[in-house]
PDB file of C-alpha atoms and ligand atoms in Angstrom:
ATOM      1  CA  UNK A  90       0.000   0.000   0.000  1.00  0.00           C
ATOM      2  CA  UNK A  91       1.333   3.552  -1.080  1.00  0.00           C
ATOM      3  CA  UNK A  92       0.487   5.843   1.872  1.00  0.00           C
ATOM      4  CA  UNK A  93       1.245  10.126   1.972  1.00  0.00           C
ATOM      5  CA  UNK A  94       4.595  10.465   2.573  1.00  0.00           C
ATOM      6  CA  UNK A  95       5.767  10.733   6.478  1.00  0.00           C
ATOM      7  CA  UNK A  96       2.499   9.310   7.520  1.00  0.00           C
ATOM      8  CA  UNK A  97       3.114   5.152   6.885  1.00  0.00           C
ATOM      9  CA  UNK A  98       3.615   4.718  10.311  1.00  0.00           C
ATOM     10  CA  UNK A  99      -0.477   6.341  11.271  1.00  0.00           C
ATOM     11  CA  UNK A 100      -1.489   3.609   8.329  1.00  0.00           C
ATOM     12  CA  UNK A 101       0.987   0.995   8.874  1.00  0.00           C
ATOM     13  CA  UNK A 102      -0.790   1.182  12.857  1.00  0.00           C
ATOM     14  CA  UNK A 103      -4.488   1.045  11.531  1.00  0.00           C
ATOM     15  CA  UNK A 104      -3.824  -1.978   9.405  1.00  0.00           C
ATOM     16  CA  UNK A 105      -2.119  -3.765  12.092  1.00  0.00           C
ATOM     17  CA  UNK A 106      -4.810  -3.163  14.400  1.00  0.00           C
ATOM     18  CA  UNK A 107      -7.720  -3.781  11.962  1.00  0.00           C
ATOM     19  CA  UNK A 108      -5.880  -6.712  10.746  1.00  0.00           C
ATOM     20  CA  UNK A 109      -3.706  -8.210  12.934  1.00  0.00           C
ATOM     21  CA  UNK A 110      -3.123 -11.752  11.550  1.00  0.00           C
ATOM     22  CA  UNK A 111      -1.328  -9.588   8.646  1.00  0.00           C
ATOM     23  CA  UNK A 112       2.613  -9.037   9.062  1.00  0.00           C
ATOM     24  CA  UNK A 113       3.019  -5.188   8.054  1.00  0.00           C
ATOM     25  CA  UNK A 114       6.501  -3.703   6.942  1.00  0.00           C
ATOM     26  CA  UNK A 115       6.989   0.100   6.577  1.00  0.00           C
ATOM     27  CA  UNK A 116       9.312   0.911   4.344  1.00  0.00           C
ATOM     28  CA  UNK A 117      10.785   4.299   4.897  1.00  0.00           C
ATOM     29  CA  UNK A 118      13.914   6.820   4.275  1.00  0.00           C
ATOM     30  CA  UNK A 119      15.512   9.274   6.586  1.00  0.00           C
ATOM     31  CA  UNK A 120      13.733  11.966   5.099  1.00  0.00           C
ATOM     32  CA  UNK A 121      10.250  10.411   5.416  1.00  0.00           C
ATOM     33  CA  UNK A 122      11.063   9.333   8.903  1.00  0.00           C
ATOM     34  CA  UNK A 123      12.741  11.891  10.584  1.00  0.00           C
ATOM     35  CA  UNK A 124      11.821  14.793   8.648  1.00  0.00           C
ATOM     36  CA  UNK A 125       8.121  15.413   7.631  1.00  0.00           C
ATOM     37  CA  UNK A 126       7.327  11.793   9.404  1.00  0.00           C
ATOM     38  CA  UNK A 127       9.511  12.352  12.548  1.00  0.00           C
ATOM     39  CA  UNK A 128       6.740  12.963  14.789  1.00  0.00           C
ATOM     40  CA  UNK A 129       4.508   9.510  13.723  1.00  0.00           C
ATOM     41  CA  UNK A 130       7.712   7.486  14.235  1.00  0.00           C
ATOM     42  CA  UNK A 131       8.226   8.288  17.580  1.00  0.00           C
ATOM     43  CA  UNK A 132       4.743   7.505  18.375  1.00  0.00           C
ATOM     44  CA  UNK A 133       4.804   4.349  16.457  1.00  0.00           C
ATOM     45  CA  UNK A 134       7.615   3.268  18.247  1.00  0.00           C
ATOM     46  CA  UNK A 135       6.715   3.957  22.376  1.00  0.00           C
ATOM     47  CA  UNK A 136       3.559   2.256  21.085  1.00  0.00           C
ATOM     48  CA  UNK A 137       5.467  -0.697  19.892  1.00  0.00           C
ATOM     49  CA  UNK A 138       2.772  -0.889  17.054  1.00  0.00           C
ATOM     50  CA  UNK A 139       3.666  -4.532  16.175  1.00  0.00           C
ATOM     51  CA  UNK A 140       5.622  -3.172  12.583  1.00  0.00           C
ATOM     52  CA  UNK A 141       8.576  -4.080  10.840  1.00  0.00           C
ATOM     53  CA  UNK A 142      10.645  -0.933   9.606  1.00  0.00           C
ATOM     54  CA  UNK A 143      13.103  -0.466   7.283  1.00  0.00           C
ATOM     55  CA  UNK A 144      14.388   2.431   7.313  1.00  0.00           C
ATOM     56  CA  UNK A 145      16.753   3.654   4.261  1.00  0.00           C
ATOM     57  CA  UNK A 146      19.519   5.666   5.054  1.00  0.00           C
ATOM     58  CA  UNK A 147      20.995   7.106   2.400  1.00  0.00           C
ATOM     59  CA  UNK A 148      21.539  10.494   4.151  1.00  0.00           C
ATOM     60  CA  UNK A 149      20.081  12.789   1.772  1.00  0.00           C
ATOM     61  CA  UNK A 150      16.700  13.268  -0.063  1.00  0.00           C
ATOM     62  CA  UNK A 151      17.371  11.168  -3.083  1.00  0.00           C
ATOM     63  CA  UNK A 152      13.459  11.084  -4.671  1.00  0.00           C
ATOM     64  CA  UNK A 153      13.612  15.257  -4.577  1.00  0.00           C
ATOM     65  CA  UNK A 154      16.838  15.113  -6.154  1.00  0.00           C
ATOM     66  CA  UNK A 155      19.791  16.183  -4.058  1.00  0.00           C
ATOM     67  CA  UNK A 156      18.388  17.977  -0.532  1.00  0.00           C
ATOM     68  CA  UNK A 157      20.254  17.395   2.206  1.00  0.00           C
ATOM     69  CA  UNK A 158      18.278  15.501   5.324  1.00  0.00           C
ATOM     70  CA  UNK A 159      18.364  14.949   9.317  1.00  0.00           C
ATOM     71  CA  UNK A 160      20.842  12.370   8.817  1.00  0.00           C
ATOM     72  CA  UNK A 161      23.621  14.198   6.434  1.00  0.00           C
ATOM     73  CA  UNK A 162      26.785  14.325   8.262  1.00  0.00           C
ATOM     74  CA  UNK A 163      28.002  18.601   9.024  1.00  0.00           C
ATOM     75  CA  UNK A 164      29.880  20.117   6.309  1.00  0.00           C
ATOM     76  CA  UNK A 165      27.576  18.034   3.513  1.00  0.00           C
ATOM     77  CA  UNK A 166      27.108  19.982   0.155  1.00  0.00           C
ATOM     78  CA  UNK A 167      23.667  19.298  -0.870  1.00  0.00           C
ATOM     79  CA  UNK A 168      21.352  21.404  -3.364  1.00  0.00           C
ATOM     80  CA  UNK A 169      19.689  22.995  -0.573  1.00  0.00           C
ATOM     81  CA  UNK A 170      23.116  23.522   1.687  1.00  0.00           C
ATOM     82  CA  UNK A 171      25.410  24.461  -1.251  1.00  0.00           C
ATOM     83  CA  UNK A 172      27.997  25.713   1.235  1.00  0.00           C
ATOM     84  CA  UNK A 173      27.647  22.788   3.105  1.00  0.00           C
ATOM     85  CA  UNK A 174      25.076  21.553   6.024  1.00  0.00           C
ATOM     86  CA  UNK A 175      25.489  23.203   9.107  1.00  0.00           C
ATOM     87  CA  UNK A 176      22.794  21.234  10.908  1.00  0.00           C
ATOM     88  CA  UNK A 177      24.269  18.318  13.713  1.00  0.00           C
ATOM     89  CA  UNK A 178      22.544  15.302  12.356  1.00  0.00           C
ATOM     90  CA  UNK A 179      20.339  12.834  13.902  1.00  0.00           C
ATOM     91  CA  UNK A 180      21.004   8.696  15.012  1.00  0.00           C
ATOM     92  CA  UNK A 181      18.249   6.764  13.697  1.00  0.00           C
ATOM     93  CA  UNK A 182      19.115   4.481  16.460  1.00  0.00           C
ATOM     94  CA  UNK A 183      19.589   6.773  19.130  1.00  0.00           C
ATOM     95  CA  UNK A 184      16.409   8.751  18.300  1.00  0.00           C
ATOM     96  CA  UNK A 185      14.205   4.679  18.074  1.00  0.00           C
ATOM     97  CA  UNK A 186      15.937   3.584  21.529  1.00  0.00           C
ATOM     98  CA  UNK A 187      14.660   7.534  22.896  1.00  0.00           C
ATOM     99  CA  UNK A 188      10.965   6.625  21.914  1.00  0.00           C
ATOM    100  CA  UNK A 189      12.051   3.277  24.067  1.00  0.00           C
ATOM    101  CA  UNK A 190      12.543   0.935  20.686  1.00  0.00           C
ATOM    102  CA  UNK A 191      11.716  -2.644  21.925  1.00  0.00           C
ATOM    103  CA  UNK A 192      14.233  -3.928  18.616  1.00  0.00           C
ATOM    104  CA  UNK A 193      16.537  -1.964  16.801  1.00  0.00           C
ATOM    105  CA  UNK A 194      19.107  -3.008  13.872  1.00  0.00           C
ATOM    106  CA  UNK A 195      21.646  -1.498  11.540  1.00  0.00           C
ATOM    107  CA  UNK A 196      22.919  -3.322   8.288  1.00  0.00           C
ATOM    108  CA  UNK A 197      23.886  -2.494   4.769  1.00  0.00           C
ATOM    109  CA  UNK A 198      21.849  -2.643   1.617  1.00  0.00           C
ATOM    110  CA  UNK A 199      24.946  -4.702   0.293  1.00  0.00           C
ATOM    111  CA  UNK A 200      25.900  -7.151   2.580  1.00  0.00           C
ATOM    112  CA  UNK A 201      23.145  -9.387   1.762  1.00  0.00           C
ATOM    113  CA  UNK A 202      24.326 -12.295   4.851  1.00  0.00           C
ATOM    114  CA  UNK A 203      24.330  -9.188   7.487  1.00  0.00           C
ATOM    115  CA  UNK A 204      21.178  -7.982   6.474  1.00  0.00           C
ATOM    116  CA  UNK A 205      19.300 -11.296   5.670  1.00  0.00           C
ATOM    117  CA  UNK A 206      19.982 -12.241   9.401  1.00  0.00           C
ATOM    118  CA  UNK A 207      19.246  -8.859  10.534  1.00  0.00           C
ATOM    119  CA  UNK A 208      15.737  -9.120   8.569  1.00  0.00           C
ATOM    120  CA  UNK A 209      14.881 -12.184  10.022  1.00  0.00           C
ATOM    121  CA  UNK A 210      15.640 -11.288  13.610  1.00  0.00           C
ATOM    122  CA  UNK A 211      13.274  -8.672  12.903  1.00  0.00           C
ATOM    123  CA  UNK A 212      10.031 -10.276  11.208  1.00  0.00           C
ATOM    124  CA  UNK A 213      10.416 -12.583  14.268  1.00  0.00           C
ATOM    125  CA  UNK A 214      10.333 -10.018  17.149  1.00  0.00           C
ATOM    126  CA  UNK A 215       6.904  -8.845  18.295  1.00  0.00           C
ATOM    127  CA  UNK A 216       6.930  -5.145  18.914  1.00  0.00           C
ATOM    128  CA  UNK A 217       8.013  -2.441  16.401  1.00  0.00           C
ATOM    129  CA  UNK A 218      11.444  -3.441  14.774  1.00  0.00           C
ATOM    130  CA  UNK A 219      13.198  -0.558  13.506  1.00  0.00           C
ATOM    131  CA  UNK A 220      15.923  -1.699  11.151  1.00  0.00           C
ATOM    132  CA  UNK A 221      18.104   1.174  10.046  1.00  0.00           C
ATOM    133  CA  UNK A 222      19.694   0.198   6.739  1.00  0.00           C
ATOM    134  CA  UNK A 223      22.876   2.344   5.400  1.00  0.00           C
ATOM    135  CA  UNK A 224      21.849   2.518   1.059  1.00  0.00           C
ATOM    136  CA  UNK A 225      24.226   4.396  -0.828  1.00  0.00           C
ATOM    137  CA  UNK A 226      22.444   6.795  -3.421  1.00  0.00           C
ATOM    138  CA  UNK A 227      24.614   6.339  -6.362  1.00  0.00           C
ATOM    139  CA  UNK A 228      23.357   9.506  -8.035  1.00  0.00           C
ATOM    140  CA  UNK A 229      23.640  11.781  -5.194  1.00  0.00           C
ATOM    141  CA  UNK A 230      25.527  10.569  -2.413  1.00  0.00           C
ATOM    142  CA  UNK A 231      27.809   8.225  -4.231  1.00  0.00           C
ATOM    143  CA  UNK A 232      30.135   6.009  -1.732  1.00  0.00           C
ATOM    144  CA  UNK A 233      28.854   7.431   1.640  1.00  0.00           C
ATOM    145  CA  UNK A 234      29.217   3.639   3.583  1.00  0.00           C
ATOM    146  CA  UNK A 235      32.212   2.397   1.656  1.00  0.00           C
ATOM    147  CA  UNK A 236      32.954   1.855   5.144  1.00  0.00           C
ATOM    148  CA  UNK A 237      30.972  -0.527   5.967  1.00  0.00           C
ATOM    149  CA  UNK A 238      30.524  -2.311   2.311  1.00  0.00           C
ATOM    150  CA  UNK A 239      33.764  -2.560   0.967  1.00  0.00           C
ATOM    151  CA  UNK A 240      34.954  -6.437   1.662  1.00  0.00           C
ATOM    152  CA  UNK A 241      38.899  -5.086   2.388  1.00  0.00           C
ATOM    153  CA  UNK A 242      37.736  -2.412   5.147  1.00  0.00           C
ATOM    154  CA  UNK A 243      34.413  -3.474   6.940  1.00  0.00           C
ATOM    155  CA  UNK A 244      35.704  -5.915   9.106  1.00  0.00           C
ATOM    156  CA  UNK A 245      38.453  -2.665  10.583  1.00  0.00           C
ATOM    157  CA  UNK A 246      35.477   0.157  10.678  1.00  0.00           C
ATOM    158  CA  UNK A 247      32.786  -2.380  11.894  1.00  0.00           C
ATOM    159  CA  UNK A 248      32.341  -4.024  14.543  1.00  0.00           C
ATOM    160  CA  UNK A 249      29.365  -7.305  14.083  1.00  0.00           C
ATOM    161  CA  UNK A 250      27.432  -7.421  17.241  1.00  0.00           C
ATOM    162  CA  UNK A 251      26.544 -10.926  18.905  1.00  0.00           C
ATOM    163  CA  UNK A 252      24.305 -10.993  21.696  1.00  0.00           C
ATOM    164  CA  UNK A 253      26.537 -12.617  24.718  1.00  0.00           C
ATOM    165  CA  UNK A 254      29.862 -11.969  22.872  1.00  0.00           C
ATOM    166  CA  UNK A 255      32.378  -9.632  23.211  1.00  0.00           C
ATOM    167  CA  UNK A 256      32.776  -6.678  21.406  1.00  0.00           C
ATOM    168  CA  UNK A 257      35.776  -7.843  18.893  1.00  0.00           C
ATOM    169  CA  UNK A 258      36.273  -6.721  15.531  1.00  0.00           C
ATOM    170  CA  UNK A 259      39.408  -6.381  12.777  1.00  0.00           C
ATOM    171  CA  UNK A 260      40.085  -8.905   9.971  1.00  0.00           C
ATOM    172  CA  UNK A 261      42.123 -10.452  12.301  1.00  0.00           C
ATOM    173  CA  UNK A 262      39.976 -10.517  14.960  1.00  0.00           C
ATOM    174  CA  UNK A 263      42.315  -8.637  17.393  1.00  0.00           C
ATOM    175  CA  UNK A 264      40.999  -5.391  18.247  1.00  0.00           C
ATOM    176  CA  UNK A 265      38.368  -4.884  21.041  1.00  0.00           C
ATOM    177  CA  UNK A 266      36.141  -2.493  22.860  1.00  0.00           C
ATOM    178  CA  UNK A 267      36.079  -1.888  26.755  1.00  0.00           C
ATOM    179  CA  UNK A 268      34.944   0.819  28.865  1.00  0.00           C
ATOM    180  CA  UNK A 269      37.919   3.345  30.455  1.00  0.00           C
ATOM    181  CA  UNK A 270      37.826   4.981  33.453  1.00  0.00           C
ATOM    182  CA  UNK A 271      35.417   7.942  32.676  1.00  0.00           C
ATOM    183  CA  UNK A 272      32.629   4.906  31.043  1.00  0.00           C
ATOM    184  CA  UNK A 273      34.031   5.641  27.426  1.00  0.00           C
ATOM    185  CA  UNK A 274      34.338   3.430  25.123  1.00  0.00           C
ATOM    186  CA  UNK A 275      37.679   2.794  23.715  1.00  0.00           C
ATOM    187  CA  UNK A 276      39.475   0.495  21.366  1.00  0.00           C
ATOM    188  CA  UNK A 277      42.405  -1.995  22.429  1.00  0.00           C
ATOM    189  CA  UNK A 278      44.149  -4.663  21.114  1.00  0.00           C
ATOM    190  CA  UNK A 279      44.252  -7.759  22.276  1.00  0.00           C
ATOM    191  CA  UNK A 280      46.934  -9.569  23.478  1.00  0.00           C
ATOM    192  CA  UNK A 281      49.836  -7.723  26.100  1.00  0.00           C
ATOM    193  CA  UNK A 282      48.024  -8.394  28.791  1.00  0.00           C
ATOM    194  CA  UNK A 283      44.605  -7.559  27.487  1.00  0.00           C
ATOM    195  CA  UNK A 284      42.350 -10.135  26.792  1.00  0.00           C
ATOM    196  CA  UNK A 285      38.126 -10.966  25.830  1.00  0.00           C
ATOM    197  CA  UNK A 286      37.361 -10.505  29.543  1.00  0.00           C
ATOM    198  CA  UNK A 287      38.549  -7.162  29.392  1.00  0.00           C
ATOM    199  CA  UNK A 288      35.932  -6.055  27.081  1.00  0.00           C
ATOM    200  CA  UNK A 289      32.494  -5.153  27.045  1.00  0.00           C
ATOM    201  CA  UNK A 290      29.812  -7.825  26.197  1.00  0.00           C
ATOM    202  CA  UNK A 291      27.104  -7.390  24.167  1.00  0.00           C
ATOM    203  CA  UNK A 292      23.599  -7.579  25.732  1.00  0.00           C
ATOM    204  CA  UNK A 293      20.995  -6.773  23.128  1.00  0.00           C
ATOM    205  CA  UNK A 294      18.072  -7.998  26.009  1.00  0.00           C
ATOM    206  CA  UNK A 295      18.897  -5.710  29.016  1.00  0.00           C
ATOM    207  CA  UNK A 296      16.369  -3.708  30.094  1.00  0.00           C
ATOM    208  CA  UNK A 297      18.346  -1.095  30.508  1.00  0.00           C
ATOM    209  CA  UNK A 298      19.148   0.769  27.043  1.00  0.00           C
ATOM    210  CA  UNK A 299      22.389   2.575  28.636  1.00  0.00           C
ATOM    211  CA  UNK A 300      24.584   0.231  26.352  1.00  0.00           C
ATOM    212  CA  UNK A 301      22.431  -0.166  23.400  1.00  0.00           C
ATOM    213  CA  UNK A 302      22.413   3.404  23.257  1.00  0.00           C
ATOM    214  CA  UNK A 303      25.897   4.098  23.634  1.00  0.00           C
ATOM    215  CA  UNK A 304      26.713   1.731  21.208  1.00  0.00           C
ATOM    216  CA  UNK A 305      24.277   3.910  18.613  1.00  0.00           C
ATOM    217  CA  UNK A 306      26.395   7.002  19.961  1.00  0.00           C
ATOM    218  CA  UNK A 307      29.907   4.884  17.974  1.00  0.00           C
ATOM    219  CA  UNK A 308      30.102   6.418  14.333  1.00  0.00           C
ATOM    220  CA  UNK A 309      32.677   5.511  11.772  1.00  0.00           C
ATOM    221  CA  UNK A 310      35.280   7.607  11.110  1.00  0.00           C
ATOM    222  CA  UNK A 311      35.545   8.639  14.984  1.00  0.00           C
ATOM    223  CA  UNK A 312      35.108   5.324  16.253  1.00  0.00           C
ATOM    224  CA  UNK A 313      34.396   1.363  14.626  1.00  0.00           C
ATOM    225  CA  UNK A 314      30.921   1.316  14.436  1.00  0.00           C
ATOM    226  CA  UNK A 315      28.810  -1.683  15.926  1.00  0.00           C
ATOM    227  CA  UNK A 316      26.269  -3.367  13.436  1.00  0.00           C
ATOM    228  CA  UNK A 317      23.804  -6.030  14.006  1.00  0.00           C
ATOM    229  CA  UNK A 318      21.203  -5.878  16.700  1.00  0.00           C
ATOM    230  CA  UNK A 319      21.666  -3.203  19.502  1.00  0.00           C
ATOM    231  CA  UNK A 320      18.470  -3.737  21.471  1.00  0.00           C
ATOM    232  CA  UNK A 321      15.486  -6.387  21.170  1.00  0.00           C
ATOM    233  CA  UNK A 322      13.485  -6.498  24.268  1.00  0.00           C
ATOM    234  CA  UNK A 323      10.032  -7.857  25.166  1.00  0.00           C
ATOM    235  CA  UNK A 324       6.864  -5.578  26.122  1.00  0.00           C
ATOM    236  CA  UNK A 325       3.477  -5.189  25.074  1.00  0.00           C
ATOM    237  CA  UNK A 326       2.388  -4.051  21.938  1.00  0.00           C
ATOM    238  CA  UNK A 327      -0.230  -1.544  21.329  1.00  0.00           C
ATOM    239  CA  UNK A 328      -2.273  -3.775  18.731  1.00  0.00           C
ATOM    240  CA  UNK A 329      -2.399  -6.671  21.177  1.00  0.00           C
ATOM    241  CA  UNK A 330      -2.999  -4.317  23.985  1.00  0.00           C
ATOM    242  CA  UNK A 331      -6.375  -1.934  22.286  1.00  0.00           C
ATOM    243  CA  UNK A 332      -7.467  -5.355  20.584  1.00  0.00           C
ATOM    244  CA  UNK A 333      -8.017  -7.073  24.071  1.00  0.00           C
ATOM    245  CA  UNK A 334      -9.572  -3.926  25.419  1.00  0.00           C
ATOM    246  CA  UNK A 335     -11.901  -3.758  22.691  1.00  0.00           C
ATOM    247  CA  UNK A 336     -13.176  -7.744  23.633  1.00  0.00           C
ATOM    248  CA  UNK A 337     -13.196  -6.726  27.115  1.00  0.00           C
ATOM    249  CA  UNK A 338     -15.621  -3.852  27.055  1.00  0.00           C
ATOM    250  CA  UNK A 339     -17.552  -5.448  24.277  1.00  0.00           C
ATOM    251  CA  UNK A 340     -17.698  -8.426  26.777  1.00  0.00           C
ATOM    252  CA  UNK A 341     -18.911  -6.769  29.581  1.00  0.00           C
ATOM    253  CA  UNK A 342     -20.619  -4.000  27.865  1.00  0.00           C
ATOM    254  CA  UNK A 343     -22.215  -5.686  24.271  1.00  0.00           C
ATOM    255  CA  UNK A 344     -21.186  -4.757  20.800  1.00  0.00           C
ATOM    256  CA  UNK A 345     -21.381  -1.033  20.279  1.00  0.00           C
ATOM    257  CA  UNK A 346     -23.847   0.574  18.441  1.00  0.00           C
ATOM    258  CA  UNK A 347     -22.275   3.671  16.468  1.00  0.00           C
ATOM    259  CA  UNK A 348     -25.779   5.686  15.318  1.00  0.00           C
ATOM    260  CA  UNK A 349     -26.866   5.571  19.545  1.00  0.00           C
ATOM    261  CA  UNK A 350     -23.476   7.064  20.249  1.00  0.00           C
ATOM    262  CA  UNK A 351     -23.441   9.574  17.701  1.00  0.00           C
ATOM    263  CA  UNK A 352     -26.880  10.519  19.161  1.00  0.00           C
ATOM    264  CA  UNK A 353     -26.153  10.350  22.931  1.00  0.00           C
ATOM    265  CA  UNK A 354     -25.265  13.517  25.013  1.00  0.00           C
ATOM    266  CA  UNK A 355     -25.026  16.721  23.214  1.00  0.00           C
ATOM    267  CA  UNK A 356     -26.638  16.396  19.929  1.00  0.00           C
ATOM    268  CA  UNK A 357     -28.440  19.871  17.890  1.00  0.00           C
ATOM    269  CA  UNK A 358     -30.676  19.764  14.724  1.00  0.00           C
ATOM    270  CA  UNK A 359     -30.110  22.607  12.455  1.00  0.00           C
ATOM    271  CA  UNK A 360     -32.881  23.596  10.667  1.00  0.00           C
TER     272      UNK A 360
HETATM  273  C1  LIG B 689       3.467  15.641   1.667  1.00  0.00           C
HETATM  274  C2  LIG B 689       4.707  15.667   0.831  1.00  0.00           C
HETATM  275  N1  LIG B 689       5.658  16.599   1.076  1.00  0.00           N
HETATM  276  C3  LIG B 689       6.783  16.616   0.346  1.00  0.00           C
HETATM  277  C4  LIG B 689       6.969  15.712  -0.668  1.00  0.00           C
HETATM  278  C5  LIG B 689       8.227  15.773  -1.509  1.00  0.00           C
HETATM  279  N2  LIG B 689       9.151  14.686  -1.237  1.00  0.00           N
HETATM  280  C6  LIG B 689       9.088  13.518  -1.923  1.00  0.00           C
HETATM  281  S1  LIG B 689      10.297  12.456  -1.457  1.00  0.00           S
HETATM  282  C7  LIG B 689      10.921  13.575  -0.328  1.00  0.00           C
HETATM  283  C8  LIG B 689      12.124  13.255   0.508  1.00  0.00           C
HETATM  284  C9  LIG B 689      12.452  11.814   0.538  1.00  0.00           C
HETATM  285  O1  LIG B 689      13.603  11.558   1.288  1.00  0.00           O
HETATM  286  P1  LIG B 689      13.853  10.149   1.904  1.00  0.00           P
HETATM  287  O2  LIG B 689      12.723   9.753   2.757  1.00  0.00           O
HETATM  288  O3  LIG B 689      15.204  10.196   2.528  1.00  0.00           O
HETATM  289  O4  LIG B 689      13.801   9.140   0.644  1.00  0.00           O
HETATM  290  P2  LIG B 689      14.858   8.892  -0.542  1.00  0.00           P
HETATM  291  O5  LIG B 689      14.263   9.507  -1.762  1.00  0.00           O
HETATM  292  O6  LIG B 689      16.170   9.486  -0.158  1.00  0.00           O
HETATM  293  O7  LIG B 689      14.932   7.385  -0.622  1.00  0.00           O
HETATM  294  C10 LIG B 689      10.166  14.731  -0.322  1.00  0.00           C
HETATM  295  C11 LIG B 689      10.464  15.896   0.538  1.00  0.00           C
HETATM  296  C12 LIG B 689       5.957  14.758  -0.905  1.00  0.00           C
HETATM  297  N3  LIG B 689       6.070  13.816  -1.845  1.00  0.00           N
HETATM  298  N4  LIG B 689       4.850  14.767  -0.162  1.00  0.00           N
HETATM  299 MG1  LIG B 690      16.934   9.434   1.847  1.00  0.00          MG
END
């Protein structure tokens, strides 16, 4: 279904209600949803609307041709910032685990095994899954995740996030992640006295977002950044939750009847 732009997450949530043996995917860009659709994201997500989302980050309005968006990085020289952006940009996962995500995931549009895995962890959580996934726009933002797509440097800007593991990355699987003395993050290498228990552990089901979201806060080039799933938690969602209300009250109270309510309390005839 083609829905306005900004607003698939208000439709996305009336299907899922209305319909709820369906499996609904909203698929959405980083203008759509954190520009003119920031506002029905957030919602969708402290609902936890049971939706998949995949959100394509490609940085820049690509449909428009050439704007710049929340997402493009300071300094970007767009059609609408020809001296370059001076805006600080948003974190797609940062701003999901804000509205209190119950799953969020970053992947690549070309690393098909990442993102396959990452897509299936998602249409198997119950709750809103927000996957963020980095798509290079090769007419107007050419190369902007090289980064994290090119087979010769992923595996040294990336770092593949296991729930229960420790937070190792490098092609030679030697450099790790642990916390210094002021809580930072920092990388080390492994070996000289350093090793895996040294380093932070992933744990994509705490309760507690602190480490999901700090993990959003690590951005290639000032840091290896973590991809994979940051958070996947269990709580209600908001299409289980109205949908039992609904049988409850009709329960107790009979099927509604629409005309009587229309004409109950208040009602005027103009003449
Ligand atoms: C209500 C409304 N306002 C504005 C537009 C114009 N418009 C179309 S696409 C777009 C931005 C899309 O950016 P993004 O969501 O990042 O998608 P991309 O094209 O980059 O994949 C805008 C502003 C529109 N189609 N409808
Ligand atoms: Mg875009």
């Amino acid at each position: 279904m083609h829905s306005i732009h900004g607003r698939a997450p208000a439709i996305a949530t009336g299907m899922k209600v209305t319909r709820p043996e369906l499996q609904v995917w909203v698929i959405t860009g980083d203008g759509d949803s954190l520009s003119i659709g920031g506002n029905h994201f957030m919602h969708m997500i402290r609902r936890n609307v049971d939706l998949k989302v995949l959100l394509f980050n490609n940085q820049i309005y690509g449909l428009t041709k050439g704007q710049y968006s929340p997402t493009s990085p300071v300094g970007k020289k767009t059609k609408s910032t020809p001296y370059g952006s001076v805006d600080a940009p948003l974190t797609p996962i940062t701003t999901a685990l804000g509205a209190n995500a119950s799953f969020v995931a970053k992947s690549v549009d070309v690393d098909i095994k990442h993102l396959c895995m990452v897509l299936e962890r998602a249409a198997h959580h119950k709750g809103t899954a927000v996957v963020e996934i980095y798509q290079d726009c090769n007419v107007f933002n050419q190369g902007a995740f090289e980064f994290a797509s090119k087979k010769d440097q992923k595996h040294d800007n990336c770092i593949y996030l296991e729930h229960g593991k420790p937070l190792i990355f490098g092609k030679d699987k030697n450099k790790g992640i642990r916390l210094n003395q002021m809580n930072q993050p920092e990388v080390v290498e492994l070996g000289k006295g350093i090793t895996e228990d040294d380093l932070l552990f992933h744990d994509e089901k705490s309760e507690d977002p602190t480490l999901a979201f700090m993990l959003s806060q690590m951005r290639y080039p000032d840091s290896p950044e973590p991809m994979g799933v940051f958070r996947a938690v269990e709580r209600p969602t908001y299409d289980e939750l109205v949908n039992n209300q609904v049988k409850e009250v009709t329960e107790k109270l009979g099927p509604g009847n629409l005309q009587a309510l229309f004409n109950s309390g208040d009602t005027w005839e103009v003449k």
